[in-house]
Amino acid sequence: MTRLFKKHYHPAGTAPGTLRELTLEQAALLAPATYTLARREAGRWGEPHEIAPEATPGVDAQEPLCWMHVQGVPTAEELELLGDRVGMHPLAQEDILNGGQRPKVERFDETLVVFLGIPELDDEGDLHLYQLALFMGGNVIISFMGGALDPFVVFRRRLKERGGRALGEADDLLYGLLDAAVDHAFPVLDSVGERIEELEVEILDRPDSSTLEHLHGLKRELIMLRRYLWPTREVINQLLRDHDDLFTPDTRLWMRDIYDHTVQVIDLVESYRDMTASLLDVYLSSMSNRLNESMRTLTIIATVFMPLTFIVGVYGMNFENPDSPFAMPELGWYWGYPMVWGVMIAVGIGMVVWFKRKRWF
């Protein structure tokens, strides 16, 4: 069954920018957030290492480029401390902590916050949707991943392999993180496509009630994927259109490649939604055809036995009176019983042959 992240709301009348506190039940379910920092020094990216929230580097042009990744949901105190260090607006902090945001871009003076939805399939094939928030302020890039999924495993390997030749500026680093986040949807969609092919074979072969259950579950997942992946295209377009002052011309050129990937993702989602809707029609038609086949078989069997039942009914009346001219003479014949069986067998075979010539079965 699909599990989706849920947005948490403040009570009515709460002031905007107020950071909510986790309940005891929520705190028990969530693991403590971890803070991992990587610095670019001497033209190379150093190894990521875990730090405490109070060790978050501040926005300083003299400091090297830093990327801090926050895995999990931080507490209100940790996020407020981190926000004070890097100049993060309280409204951005509120959206990060609440979770479940629609993909969007928020600009606060010289800082930028991007919210995306990241899909993931677990080992059981269940779909999960996580919120990713990317903050860019000066020489500091912070990524907030509110869940167990870490979408930047391959990206860290890329930093290590390419060393000082790649992602040396803040806008380049933000581009790389956006690219890794958007491309994370392709494996999920590939798995969805394989499930659609399996369902198609199952529907054409031997559909049952579980097939319809799987089909409806797949439709629900595609609806949720469309809800959280479709706005991603507008997010990238807005970054290119309205915030070009934060990106160099070279980075904006590479950002167009991300936009192209978002278009591909949307095309796949829309195609799979249409295919799933068609599969539902095929399933209903297949079940209707199976019912028609069953009814036709039962009708043929009933039709074959109708004359046989008539014959047996006639000779089952036993009107045997030697003094009556209306008595049944066959009841006294020596070969009467075998003759009736022969007639019934001949009638049954004749009807079956006639039905086949008519191509009724």
Short mmCIF file of C-alpha atoms in Angstrom, two decimals:
data_model
loop_
_atom_site.label_atom_id
_atom_site.label_comp_id
_atom_site.label_asym_id
_atom_site.label_seq_id
_atom_site.Cartn_x
_atom_site.Cartn_y
_atom_site.Cartn_z
CA MET A 1 0.00 0.00 0.00
CA THR A 2 1.24 3.49 -0.85
CA ARG A 3 2.60 5.50 2.04
CA LEU A 4 2.78 9.25 1.56
CA PHE A 5 4.21 12.00 3.69
CA LYS A 6 1.62 14.19 5.33
CA LYS A 7 1.66 17.91 5.86
CA HIS A 8 1.39 19.09 9.43
CA TYR A 9 -0.59 22.23 10.12
CA HIS A 10 -0.53 24.68 12.98
CA PRO A 11 -3.69 25.39 14.97
CA ALA A 12 -5.82 28.13 13.49
CA GLY A 13 -4.56 31.58 14.44
CA THR A 14 -0.91 30.59 14.88
CA ALA A 15 1.47 33.31 13.74
CA PRO A 16 3.27 32.63 10.43
CA GLY A 17 6.82 31.42 10.85
CA THR A 18 6.10 29.61 14.12
CA LEU A 19 8.07 26.38 14.38
CA ARG A 20 5.94 23.51 15.62
CA GLU A 21 7.09 21.17 18.35
CA LEU A 22 7.01 17.43 17.79
CA THR A 23 4.67 15.41 19.96
CA LEU A 24 6.09 12.63 22.10
CA GLU A 25 4.64 10.04 19.72
CA GLN A 26 6.21 11.71 16.69
CA ALA A 27 9.55 12.11 18.43
CA ALA A 28 9.54 8.40 19.30
CA LEU A 29 8.98 7.43 15.64
CA LEU A 30 11.59 9.80 14.20
CA ALA A 31 15.30 9.20 14.55
CA PRO A 32 17.47 12.19 15.52
CA ALA A 33 18.53 14.29 12.54
CA THR A 34 22.15 13.93 11.41
CA TYR A 35 24.24 16.81 10.04
CA THR A 36 26.96 16.04 7.49
CA LEU A 37 29.31 18.75 6.21
CA ALA A 38 31.63 18.78 3.20
CA ARG A 39 33.96 21.71 2.37
CA ARG A 40 35.66 22.63 -0.87
CA GLU A 41 39.21 23.65 -0.04
CA ALA A 42 42.29 23.95 -2.20
CA GLY A 43 40.20 23.27 -5.30
CA ARG A 44 38.93 19.91 -4.05
CA TRP A 45 35.97 18.60 -2.09
CA GLY A 46 36.86 17.14 1.27
CA GLU A 47 35.34 14.04 2.81
CA PRO A 48 31.88 14.59 4.35
CA HIS A 49 31.93 14.37 8.13
CA GLU A 50 29.24 14.59 10.78
CA ILE A 51 28.96 17.79 12.80
CA ALA A 52 26.75 19.25 15.52
CA PRO A 53 24.04 21.80 14.58
CA GLU A 54 25.86 24.59 16.41
CA ALA A 55 28.93 23.98 14.23
CA THR A 56 27.06 25.02 11.08
CA PRO A 57 29.25 27.41 9.07
CA GLY A 58 27.93 30.94 8.68
CA VAL A 59 27.50 32.87 5.45
CA ASP A 60 30.90 34.45 4.88
CA ALA A 61 32.43 35.26 1.50
CA GLN A 62 35.88 34.49 2.92
CA GLU A 63 34.92 30.96 3.90
CA PRO A 64 35.16 28.05 1.42
CA LEU A 65 32.09 26.64 -0.30
CA CYS A 66 30.22 24.30 2.06
CA TRP A 67 27.54 21.68 1.56
CA MET A 68 25.69 20.48 4.63
CA HIS A 69 23.19 17.63 4.38
CA VAL A 70 20.55 17.23 7.09
CA GLN A 71 19.12 13.70 7.12
CA GLY A 72 15.88 13.39 9.07
CA VAL A 73 13.65 15.99 10.71
CA PRO A 74 15.50 18.43 12.99
CA THR A 75 13.95 19.74 16.15
CA ALA A 76 12.58 23.28 16.28
CA GLU A 77 15.54 24.40 18.39
CA GLU A 78 18.10 22.88 16.02
CA LEU A 79 16.45 24.37 12.95
CA GLU A 80 16.14 27.80 14.56
CA LEU A 81 19.82 27.72 15.53
CA LEU A 82 20.80 26.63 12.04
CA GLY A 83 18.60 29.32 10.49
CA ASP A 84 20.22 32.02 12.57
CA ARG A 85 23.67 30.88 11.45
CA VAL A 86 22.93 31.01 7.72
CA GLY A 87 20.22 33.70 7.61
CA MET A 88 17.31 31.43 6.77
CA HIS A 89 13.93 33.15 6.87
CA PRO A 90 11.46 31.89 9.54
CA LEU A 91 8.86 31.10 6.85
CA ALA A 92 11.37 28.80 5.14
CA GLN A 93 12.12 27.14 8.47
CA GLU A 94 8.41 26.60 9.03
CA ASP A 95 7.95 24.91 5.63
CA ILE A 96 10.97 22.67 6.18
CA LEU A 97 9.78 21.53 9.58
CA ASN A 98 6.13 21.03 8.60
CA GLY A 99 6.90 18.90 5.55
CA GLY A 100 4.53 17.89 2.77
CA GLN A 101 5.10 21.07 0.77
CA ARG A 102 4.14 21.29 -2.87
CA PRO A 103 7.29 21.66 -5.04
CA LYS A 104 8.05 25.37 -5.13
CA VAL A 105 10.74 28.08 -5.03
CA GLU A 106 10.94 30.68 -2.26
CA ARG A 107 13.22 33.73 -2.56
CA PHE A 108 14.18 35.74 0.53
CA ASP A 109 16.53 38.59 -0.42
CA GLU A 110 19.80 36.87 -1.36
CA THR A 111 18.79 33.41 -0.13
CA LEU A 112 16.85 30.78 -2.04
CA VAL A 113 14.90 27.74 -0.87
CA VAL A 114 13.71 25.02 -3.27
CA PHE A 115 11.21 22.31 -2.26
CA LEU A 116 10.91 19.07 -4.23
CA GLY A 117 9.15 15.73 -3.85
CA ILE A 118 11.36 12.62 -4.06
CA PRO A 119 9.67 9.24 -4.84
CA GLU A 120 11.12 5.94 -3.69
CA LEU A 121 10.04 2.28 -3.80
CA ASP A 122 10.96 0.07 -0.86
CA ASP A 123 11.85 -3.63 -1.00
CA GLU A 124 8.16 -4.58 -0.91
CA GLY A 125 7.29 -2.33 -3.83
CA ASP A 126 5.45 0.28 -1.75
CA LEU A 127 5.76 3.89 -2.87
CA HIS A 128 7.07 6.54 -0.48
CA LEU A 129 7.23 10.27 -1.14
CA TYR A 130 9.74 12.38 0.73
CA GLN A 131 10.28 16.12 0.90
CA LEU A 132 13.64 17.57 -0.14
CA ALA A 133 14.46 21.19 0.68
CA LEU A 134 17.53 22.92 -0.76
CA PHE A 135 18.77 26.17 0.79
CA MET A 136 21.31 28.41 -0.94
CA GLY A 137 22.75 31.40 0.87
CA GLY A 138 26.10 32.83 -0.15
CA ASN A 139 28.73 30.11 0.01
CA VAL A 140 26.54 27.68 1.98
CA ILE A 141 24.25 25.04 0.46
CA ILE A 142 22.07 23.02 2.85
CA SER A 143 19.92 20.06 1.84
CA PHE A 144 17.14 18.83 4.14
CA MET A 145 15.87 15.29 3.53
CA GLY A 146 12.89 14.56 5.75
CA GLY A 147 12.98 10.78 5.77
CA ALA A 148 15.12 7.66 5.65
CA LEU A 149 15.95 8.04 1.95
CA ASP A 150 19.30 9.58 1.01
CA PRO A 151 19.15 10.58 -2.68
CA PHE A 152 22.74 11.85 -2.81
CA VAL A 153 24.72 8.63 -2.41
CA VAL A 154 25.83 8.64 -6.04
CA PHE A 155 26.27 12.42 -5.97
CA ARG A 156 28.83 12.16 -3.16
CA ARG A 157 30.75 9.61 -5.19
CA ARG A 158 30.67 12.02 -8.11
CA LEU A 159 32.18 14.78 -5.96
CA LYS A 160 34.93 12.47 -4.84
CA GLU A 161 35.75 11.15 -8.31
CA ARG A 162 35.76 14.50 -10.11
CA GLY A 163 37.62 16.28 -7.32
CA GLY A 164 38.26 19.98 -7.94
CA ARG A 165 37.15 20.04 -11.56
CA ALA A 166 33.40 20.15 -10.89
CA LEU A 167 30.82 22.02 -8.83
CA GLY A 168 33.17 24.67 -7.54
CA GLU A 169 30.58 27.41 -7.06
CA ALA A 170 27.37 27.61 -5.06
CA ASP A 171 25.12 27.74 -8.14
CA ASP A 172 26.98 24.77 -9.65
CA LEU A 173 26.51 22.78 -6.45
CA LEU A 174 22.79 23.62 -6.33
CA TYR A 175 22.50 22.50 -9.95
CA GLY A 176 24.14 19.17 -9.11
CA LEU A 177 21.79 18.55 -6.17
CA LEU A 178 18.74 19.43 -8.28
CA ASP A 179 19.92 17.14 -11.06
CA ALA A 180 20.39 14.21 -8.65
CA ALA A 181 16.96 14.82 -7.10
CA VAL A 182 15.09 15.00 -10.43
CA ASP A 183 16.86 11.95 -11.88
CA HIS A 184 15.87 9.93 -8.81
CA ALA A 185 12.38 9.63 -10.29
CA PHE A 186 13.49 7.64 -13.34
CA PRO A 187 14.20 4.30 -11.56
CA VAL A 188 10.83 4.57 -9.82
CA LEU A 189 9.06 5.17 -13.13
CA ASP A 190 10.95 2.26 -14.71
CA SER A 191 9.63 0.00 -11.96
CA VAL A 192 6.11 1.35 -12.53
CA GLY A 193 6.44 0.57 -16.25
CA GLU A 194 7.45 -3.03 -15.47
CA ARG A 195 4.45 -3.41 -13.17
CA ILE A 196 2.16 -2.14 -15.94
CA GLU A 197 3.57 -4.74 -18.35
CA GLU A 198 3.08 -7.52 -15.78
CA LEU A 199 -0.49 -6.39 -15.16
CA GLU A 200 -1.18 -6.33 -18.89
CA VAL A 201 -0.03 -9.95 -19.26
CA GLU A 202 -2.05 -10.95 -16.19
CA ILE A 203 -5.20 -9.23 -17.47
CA LEU A 204 -4.95 -10.89 -20.87
CA ASP A 205 -4.10 -14.27 -19.36
CA ARG A 206 -6.17 -14.91 -16.24
CA PRO A 207 -7.45 -11.85 -14.39
CA ASP A 208 -9.05 -12.12 -10.96
CA SER A 209 -10.08 -9.86 -8.10
CA SER A 210 -6.47 -9.32 -6.98
CA THR A 211 -5.66 -7.98 -10.45
CA LEU A 212 -8.23 -5.23 -10.02
CA GLU A 213 -6.82 -4.42 -6.57
CA HIS A 214 -3.30 -4.09 -7.97
CA LEU A 215 -4.58 -1.98 -10.84
CA HIS A 216 -6.35 0.47 -8.55
CA GLY A 217 -3.27 0.67 -6.31
CA LEU A 218 -1.14 1.49 -9.34
CA LYS A 219 -3.57 4.21 -10.44
CA ARG A 220 -3.43 5.78 -6.99
CA GLU A 221 0.36 5.78 -7.03
CA LEU A 222 0.44 7.43 -10.45
CA ILE A 223 -1.98 10.12 -9.25
CA MET A 224 0.30 10.91 -6.31
CA LEU A 225 3.40 10.84 -8.52
CA ARG A 226 1.76 13.29 -10.88
CA ARG A 227 0.80 15.53 -7.99
CA TYR A 228 4.37 15.82 -6.70
CA LEU A 229 6.37 15.53 -9.94
CA TRP A 230 4.35 17.73 -12.26
CA PRO A 231 5.14 21.03 -10.39
CA THR A 232 8.86 20.23 -10.58
CA ARG A 233 8.94 21.47 -14.16
CA GLU A 234 7.58 24.84 -13.06
CA VAL A 235 10.17 24.96 -10.25
CA ILE A 236 13.07 24.60 -12.70
CA ASN A 237 11.45 26.99 -15.14
CA GLN A 238 10.99 29.56 -12.37
CA LEU A 239 14.65 29.23 -11.37
CA LEU A 240 15.69 29.92 -14.95
CA ARG A 241 13.19 32.73 -15.51
CA ASP A 242 12.91 34.65 -12.24
CA HIS A 243 16.20 34.00 -10.42
CA ASP A 244 18.78 34.17 -13.18
CA ASP A 245 20.84 36.64 -11.12
CA LEU A 246 21.83 33.79 -8.79
CA PHE A 247 23.13 31.58 -11.61
CA THR A 248 25.95 32.11 -14.07
CA PRO A 249 25.21 31.74 -17.81
CA ASP A 250 27.09 28.42 -17.87
CA THR A 251 25.06 27.03 -14.95
CA ARG A 252 21.81 28.21 -16.53
CA LEU A 253 22.76 26.26 -19.64
CA TRP A 254 23.12 23.08 -17.58
CA MET A 255 19.87 23.86 -15.75
CA ARG A 256 18.08 23.55 -19.08
CA ASP A 257 19.11 19.90 -19.09
CA ILE A 258 17.29 19.43 -15.76
CA TYR A 259 14.23 21.07 -17.27
CA ASP A 260 14.39 18.58 -20.13
CA HIS A 261 14.51 15.73 -17.59
CA THR A 262 11.44 17.07 -15.81
CA VAL A 263 9.58 17.10 -19.12
CA GLN A 264 10.57 13.46 -19.69
CA VAL A 265 9.36 12.54 -16.20
CA ILE A 266 6.01 14.21 -16.80
CA ASP A 267 5.63 12.49 -20.18
CA LEU A 268 6.29 9.11 -18.57
CA VAL A 269 3.80 9.74 -15.77
CA GLU A 270 1.11 10.86 -18.22
CA SER A 271 1.77 7.90 -20.53
CA TYR A 272 1.57 5.44 -17.64
CA ARG A 273 -1.68 7.03 -16.41
CA ASP A 274 -3.21 6.59 -19.87
CA MET A 275 -1.96 3.00 -20.08
CA THR A 276 -3.37 2.20 -16.65
CA ALA A 277 -6.75 3.66 -17.61
CA SER A 278 -6.69 1.54 -20.76
CA LEU A 279 -5.79 -1.54 -18.71
CA LEU A 280 -8.87 -0.96 -16.57
CA ASP A 281 -11.02 -0.96 -19.72
CA VAL A 282 -9.26 -4.11 -20.92
CA TYR A 283 -9.86 -5.75 -17.53
CA LEU A 284 -13.58 -4.95 -17.59
CA SER A 285 -13.85 -6.18 -21.19
CA SER A 286 -11.92 -9.35 -20.34
CA MET A 287 -14.15 -10.09 -17.36
CA SER A 288 -17.23 -9.44 -19.51
CA ASN A 289 -15.92 -11.78 -22.22
CA ARG A 290 -15.19 -14.47 -19.64
CA LEU A 291 -18.73 -14.14 -18.34
CA ASN A 292 -20.10 -14.36 -21.88
CA GLU A 293 -18.01 -17.47 -22.53
CA SER A 294 -19.29 -19.09 -19.36
CA MET A 295 -22.89 -18.18 -20.16
CA ARG A 296 -22.54 -19.50 -23.71
CA THR A 297 -21.13 -22.80 -22.46
CA LEU A 298 -23.91 -23.16 -19.93
CA THR A 299 -26.50 -22.25 -22.56
CA ILE A 300 -25.19 -24.88 -24.96
CA ILE A 301 -25.24 -27.53 -22.24
CA ALA A 302 -28.79 -26.60 -21.26
CA THR A 303 -29.88 -26.57 -24.92
CA VAL A 304 -28.40 -30.04 -25.52
CA PHE A 305 -30.22 -31.48 -22.53
CA MET A 306 -33.58 -29.89 -23.36
CA PRO A 307 -34.67 -32.52 -25.97
CA LEU A 308 -33.15 -35.30 -23.86
CA THR A 309 -35.15 -34.12 -20.87
CA PHE A 310 -38.26 -34.06 -23.08
CA ILE A 311 -37.70 -37.63 -24.23
CA VAL A 312 -37.05 -38.88 -20.71
CA GLY A 313 -40.11 -36.98 -19.46
CA VAL A 314 -42.36 -38.52 -22.08
CA TYR A 315 -41.28 -42.06 -21.37
CA GLY A 316 -41.27 -41.45 -17.67
CA MET A 317 -45.08 -41.09 -17.60
CA ASN A 318 -45.55 -44.92 -17.60
CA PHE A 319 -49.05 -44.95 -19.14
CA GLU A 320 -49.16 -48.72 -19.72
CA ASN A 321 -52.74 -50.10 -20.13
CA PRO A 322 -53.24 -52.95 -22.62
CA ASP A 323 -56.98 -52.17 -22.91
CA SER A 324 -56.43 -48.51 -23.88
CA PRO A 325 -55.67 -47.49 -27.48
CA PHE A 326 -53.69 -44.50 -26.10
CA ALA A 327 -51.19 -46.59 -24.09
CA MET A 328 -47.46 -46.28 -24.83
CA PRO A 329 -46.58 -49.33 -26.95
CA GLU A 330 -42.82 -48.72 -26.51
CA LEU A 331 -43.09 -49.67 -22.83
CA GLY A 332 -43.70 -53.25 -23.82
CA TRP A 333 -41.08 -53.52 -26.52
CA TYR A 334 -38.14 -55.84 -25.94
CA TRP A 335 -35.60 -53.26 -27.25
CA GLY A 336 -37.51 -50.19 -26.04
CA TYR A 337 -35.03 -49.08 -23.39
CA PRO A 338 -31.88 -49.33 -25.59
CA MET A 339 -33.79 -47.65 -28.42
CA VAL A 340 -34.56 -44.61 -26.26
CA TRP A 341 -30.91 -44.36 -25.22
CA GLY A 342 -29.85 -44.54 -28.85
CA VAL A 343 -32.25 -41.80 -29.82
CA MET A 344 -31.03 -39.53 -27.00
CA ILE A 345 -27.36 -40.10 -27.86
CA ALA A 346 -28.03 -39.42 -31.54
CA VAL A 347 -29.93 -36.23 -30.72
CA GLY A 348 -27.14 -34.99 -28.41
CA ILE A 349 -24.36 -35.68 -30.94
CA GLY A 350 -26.39 -34.14 -33.73
CA MET A 351 -26.94 -30.92 -31.77
CA VAL A 352 -23.26 -30.67 -30.85
CA VAL A 353 -22.22 -31.09 -34.50
CA TRP A 354 -24.75 -28.49 -35.58
CA PHE A 355 -23.50 -26.00 -32.95
CA LYS A 356 -19.93 -26.46 -34.18
CA ARG A 357 -20.95 -25.84 -37.77
CA LYS A 358 -22.63 -22.64 -36.61
CA ARG A 359 -19.39 -21.76 -34.71
CA TRP A 360 -21.28 -21.22 -31.50
CA PHE A 361 -18.37 -22.76 -29.58
#
